[in-house]
Every structure is written in C-alpha cells, then in structure tokens.
Amino acid sequence: QVQLVESGGGSVQAGGSLRLSCAASGYTYSSNYMAWFRQAPGKEREGVAAIATGTGGTTYADSVKGRFTISQDNAKNTVYLQMNSLKPDDSAMYYCAASGQALFLRIRLAPSRYDYWGQGTQVTVSS
C-alpha cells in the first residue's frame, strides 16, 4: 500500500524550469524504484526518469538527458524531477510511479512494471 501525490506542475514558457515533487506514504520501504512518466493527449505514456531508491542510481529517457534530473529525499519520502530548458514537446501530464521489483536497465522506464501511481500533475510549456 503506497500512496503517491504529485505536485509542482504548471504553465511555463519555453526555456523555463519547473520542479515536480512526488510525496510517498504507506509502505514505502517496499519501493525499489521510483519513476516519472508523462503522457500527452493522444500519445502513449512514456518513461521519463527512474531512480533506484537503495543506491540512487538514475535512468533517463534520451529525450530529457541533460535537461531533467531525478532525485530523492529519503527522509521526506519524496522524489523530485527538476526540469530545465523546457520545450513545448515536454507538455504532458506527468505521473509519479513506484515499483516493488528490482528492475533491470531495459525495463526501468516501462510503465507496466510499476505497481503504484499518482494522480498526475499537468505541465504546459508554451513557445
């Protein structure tokens, strides 16, 4: 039983920054991976970034490497997504997710491997 609540979304101009937060509660000790996904209207949900909660190791989608950073504050049971140099193509509903499994590299950004999901927070980037 893990509950996830995202916050920090909003509207920003291209080139701007946003920081998303995902507050976790419940049996968070069982979450081996935390990740951010996004879904734009008419598009499939795609993995953005993942972090191994035990080691801090990170995985990023190619489209956001160098611009986004995922981090965690274990004391606060919170995962963050710092988004810099935002582009209109980054506009989407962003979701936080947790997995209780040990995920190999090839599946760390696969939505089907995640057990718990937040409600989403909207990010809109204007040109």
PDB file of C-alpha atoms in Angstrom:
ATOM      1  CA  GLN A   1       0.000   0.000   0.000  1.00  0.00           C
ATOM      2  CA  VAL A   2       1.828   3.016  -1.335  1.00  0.00           C
ATOM      3  CA  GLN A   3       0.179   6.349  -1.964  1.00  0.00           C
ATOM      4  CA  LEU A   4       1.779   8.872  -4.295  1.00  0.00           C
ATOM      5  CA  VAL A   5       0.848  12.522  -4.679  1.00  0.00           C
ATOM      6  CA  GLU A   6       2.436  14.720  -7.320  1.00  0.00           C
ATOM      7  CA  SER A   7       2.711  18.484  -7.197  1.00  0.00           C
ATOM      8  CA  GLY A   8       4.618  21.302  -8.843  1.00  0.00           C
ATOM      9  CA  GLY A   9       3.114  21.294 -12.302  1.00  0.00           C
ATOM     10  CA  GLY A  10       2.026  24.433 -14.052  1.00  0.00           C
ATOM     11  CA  SER A  11       2.433  26.590 -17.114  1.00  0.00           C
ATOM     12  CA  VAL A  12       5.826  27.911 -18.143  1.00  0.00           C
ATOM     13  CA  GLN A  13       7.416  29.449 -21.212  1.00  0.00           C
ATOM     14  CA  ALA A  14       9.935  27.573 -23.297  1.00  0.00           C
ATOM     15  CA  GLY A  15      13.347  27.640 -21.704  1.00  0.00           C
ATOM     16  CA  GLY A  16      11.925  27.855 -18.225  1.00  0.00           C
ATOM     17  CA  SER A  17      12.111  25.428 -15.345  1.00  0.00           C
ATOM     18  CA  LEU A  18       9.782  23.502 -13.099  1.00  0.00           C
ATOM     19  CA  ARG A  19      10.357  21.181 -10.192  1.00  0.00           C
ATOM     20  CA  LEU A  20       7.910  18.364  -9.670  1.00  0.00           C
ATOM     21  CA  SER A  21       7.536  16.622  -6.340  1.00  0.00           C
ATOM     22  CA  CYS A  22       6.159  13.197  -5.519  1.00  0.00           C
ATOM     23  CA  ALA A  23       5.294  12.601  -1.894  1.00  0.00           C
ATOM     24  CA  ALA A  24       5.049   8.942  -0.949  1.00  0.00           C
ATOM     25  CA  SER A  25       3.294   7.436   2.020  1.00  0.00           C
ATOM     26  CA  GLY A  26       2.392   3.975   3.197  1.00  0.00           C
ATOM     27  CA  TYR A  27       4.785   1.046   2.911  1.00  0.00           C
ATOM     28  CA  THR A  28       7.398   2.999   1.058  1.00  0.00           C
ATOM     29  CA  TYR A  29      10.185   0.649   2.132  1.00  0.00           C
ATOM     30  CA  SER A  30       8.961  -1.803  -0.467  1.00  0.00           C
ATOM     31  CA  SER A  31       9.511   0.603  -3.361  1.00  0.00           C
ATOM     32  CA  ASN A  32      12.764  -0.346  -5.051  1.00  0.00           C
ATOM     33  CA  TYR A  33      12.296   2.070  -7.936  1.00  0.00           C
ATOM     34  CA  MET A  34      10.571   5.394  -8.252  1.00  0.00           C
ATOM     35  CA  ALA A  35       9.977   6.930 -11.625  1.00  0.00           C
ATOM     36  CA  TRP A  36       8.373   9.742 -13.550  1.00  0.00           C
ATOM     37  CA  PHE A  37       6.244   9.146 -16.607  1.00  0.00           C
ATOM     38  CA  ARG A  38       4.416  11.518 -18.886  1.00  0.00           C
ATOM     39  CA  GLN A  39       1.535  11.302 -21.280  1.00  0.00           C
ATOM     40  CA  ALA A  40       0.468  13.899 -23.813  1.00  0.00           C
ATOM     41  CA  PRO A  41      -3.016  13.886 -25.369  1.00  0.00           C
ATOM     42  CA  GLY A  42      -3.289  11.153 -27.975  1.00  0.00           C
ATOM     43  CA  LYS A  43       0.112   9.724 -27.092  1.00  0.00           C
ATOM     44  CA  GLU A  44       1.240   6.679 -25.170  1.00  0.00           C
ATOM     45  CA  ARG A  45       2.600   7.004 -21.686  1.00  0.00           C
ATOM     46  CA  GLU A  46       6.378   7.186 -21.741  1.00  0.00           C
ATOM     47  CA  GLY A  47       9.020   6.830 -19.090  1.00  0.00           C
ATOM     48  CA  VAL A  48      10.982   9.975 -18.310  1.00  0.00           C
ATOM     49  CA  ALA A  49      13.302   9.132 -15.436  1.00  0.00           C
ATOM     50  CA  ALA A  50      13.750   6.477 -12.782  1.00  0.00           C
ATOM     51  CA  ILE A  51      15.759   6.210  -9.606  1.00  0.00           C
ATOM     52  CA  ALA A  52      16.805   3.156  -7.619  1.00  0.00           C
ATOM     53  CA  THR A  53      15.821   4.036  -4.091  1.00  0.00           C
ATOM     54  CA  GLY A  54      18.541   1.959  -2.473  1.00  0.00           C
ATOM     55  CA  THR A  55      21.502   3.217  -4.464  1.00  0.00           C
ATOM     56  CA  GLY A  56      20.364   6.475  -6.019  1.00  0.00           C
ATOM     57  CA  GLY A  57      21.200   5.218  -9.476  1.00  0.00           C
ATOM     58  CA  THR A  58      19.278   7.006 -12.205  1.00  0.00           C
ATOM     59  CA  THR A  59      17.955   6.237 -15.657  1.00  0.00           C
ATOM     60  CA  TYR A  60      16.738   8.817 -18.165  1.00  0.00           C
ATOM     61  CA  ALA A  61      14.920   8.830 -21.430  1.00  0.00           C
ATOM     62  CA  ASP A  62      17.093  10.094 -24.257  1.00  0.00           C
ATOM     63  CA  SER A  63      14.710  12.971 -24.875  1.00  0.00           C
ATOM     64  CA  VAL A  64      15.359  14.532 -21.467  1.00  0.00           C
ATOM     65  CA  LYS A  65      19.008  13.711 -20.782  1.00  0.00           C
ATOM     66  CA  GLY A  66      20.940  16.786 -19.790  1.00  0.00           C
ATOM     67  CA  ARG A  67      17.774  18.750 -19.042  1.00  0.00           C
ATOM     68  CA  PHE A  68      15.912  16.762 -16.387  1.00  0.00           C
ATOM     69  CA  THR A  69      17.248  15.343 -13.140  1.00  0.00           C
ATOM     70  CA  ILE A  70      15.529  12.937 -10.799  1.00  0.00           C
ATOM     71  CA  SER A  71      16.468  12.922  -7.135  1.00  0.00           C
ATOM     72  CA  GLN A  72      15.179  11.651  -3.835  1.00  0.00           C
ATOM     73  CA  ASP A  73      14.988  12.748  -0.239  1.00  0.00           C
ATOM     74  CA  ASN A  74      14.510   9.550   1.709  1.00  0.00           C
ATOM     75  CA  ALA A  75      13.960  11.385   4.980  1.00  0.00           C
ATOM     76  CA  LYS A  76      10.946  13.108   3.437  1.00  0.00           C
ATOM     77  CA  ASN A  77       9.844  10.118   1.350  1.00  0.00           C
ATOM     78  CA  THR A  78       9.847  12.415  -1.634  1.00  0.00           C
ATOM     79  CA  VAL A  79      11.108  12.117  -5.190  1.00  0.00           C
ATOM     80  CA  TYR A  80      11.744  15.148  -7.353  1.00  0.00           C
ATOM     81  CA  LEU A  81      12.006  15.868 -11.023  1.00  0.00           C
ATOM     82  CA  GLN A  82      13.902  19.035 -11.829  1.00  0.00           C
ATOM     83  CA  MET A  83      13.050  20.109 -15.349  1.00  0.00           C
ATOM     84  CA  ASN A  84      15.221  22.732 -17.001  1.00  0.00           C
ATOM     85  CA  SER A  85      15.302  24.144 -20.518  1.00  0.00           C
ATOM     86  CA  LEU A  86      11.723  23.102 -21.034  1.00  0.00           C
ATOM     87  CA  LYS A  87      10.389  22.696 -24.541  1.00  0.00           C
ATOM     88  CA  PRO A  88       6.815  22.675 -25.850  1.00  0.00           C
ATOM     89  CA  ASP A  89       7.241  18.949 -26.557  1.00  0.00           C
ATOM     90  CA  ASP A  90       7.617  18.422 -22.814  1.00  0.00           C
ATOM     91  CA  SER A  91       3.985  19.404 -22.290  1.00  0.00           C
ATOM     92  CA  ALA A  92       2.138  16.457 -20.792  1.00  0.00           C
ATOM     93  CA  MET A  93       0.517  15.061 -17.712  1.00  0.00           C
ATOM     94  CA  TYR A  94       3.343  13.880 -15.504  1.00  0.00           C
ATOM     95  CA  TYR A  95       2.868  10.874 -13.245  1.00  0.00           C
ATOM     96  CA  CYS A  96       4.904   9.524 -10.387  1.00  0.00           C
ATOM     97  CA  ALA A  97       5.120   5.753 -10.005  1.00  0.00           C
ATOM     98  CA  ALA A  98       6.656   3.171  -7.692  1.00  0.00           C
ATOM     99  CA  SER A  99       7.807  -0.392  -8.283  1.00  0.00           C
ATOM    100  CA  GLY A 100       8.474  -3.035  -5.668  1.00  0.00           C
ATOM    101  CA  GLN A 101      10.643  -5.026  -8.023  1.00  0.00           C
ATOM    102  CA  ALA A 102      14.328  -4.916  -8.801  1.00  0.00           C
ATOM    103  CA  LEU A 103      14.297  -3.666 -12.367  1.00  0.00           C
ATOM    104  CA  PHE A 104      16.968  -4.287 -14.932  1.00  0.00           C
ATOM    105  CA  LEU A 105      18.021  -1.390 -17.117  1.00  0.00           C
ATOM    106  CA  ARG A 106      15.884  -2.336 -20.088  1.00  0.00           C
ATOM    107  CA  ILE A 107      12.630  -2.166 -18.114  1.00  0.00           C
ATOM    108  CA  ARG A 108      13.238   0.665 -15.676  1.00  0.00           C
ATOM    109  CA  LEU A 109      11.153   3.045 -17.780  1.00  0.00           C
ATOM    110  CA  ALA A 110       8.426   0.564 -18.674  1.00  0.00           C
ATOM    111  CA  PRO A 111       5.017   1.602 -17.280  1.00  0.00           C
ATOM    112  CA  SER A 112       3.839  -1.999 -16.955  1.00  0.00           C
ATOM    113  CA  ARG A 113       6.487  -2.722 -14.326  1.00  0.00           C
ATOM    114  CA  TYR A 114       5.167  -0.154 -11.871  1.00  0.00           C
ATOM    115  CA  ASP A 115       2.594  -1.007  -9.239  1.00  0.00           C
ATOM    116  CA  TYR A 116       1.554   2.338  -7.780  1.00  0.00           C
ATOM    117  CA  TRP A 117       0.697   5.595  -9.485  1.00  0.00           C
ATOM    118  CA  GLY A 118      -0.071   9.135  -8.504  1.00  0.00           C
ATOM    119  CA  GLN A 119      -2.911  11.197  -9.898  1.00  0.00           C
ATOM    120  CA  GLY A 120      -0.701  13.237 -12.188  1.00  0.00           C
ATOM    121  CA  THR A 121       0.255  16.884 -12.455  1.00  0.00           C
ATOM    122  CA  GLN A 122      -0.075  18.921 -15.626  1.00  0.00           C
ATOM    123  CA  VAL A 123       2.909  20.581 -17.250  1.00  0.00           C
ATOM    124  CA  THR A 124       2.310  23.019 -20.076  1.00  0.00           C
ATOM    125  CA  VAL A 125       5.190  24.658 -21.933  1.00  0.00           C
ATOM    126  CA  SER A 126       4.366  27.480 -24.300  1.00  0.00           C
ATOM    127  CA  SER A 127       6.505  28.761 -27.142  1.00  0.00           C
TER     128      SER A 127
END
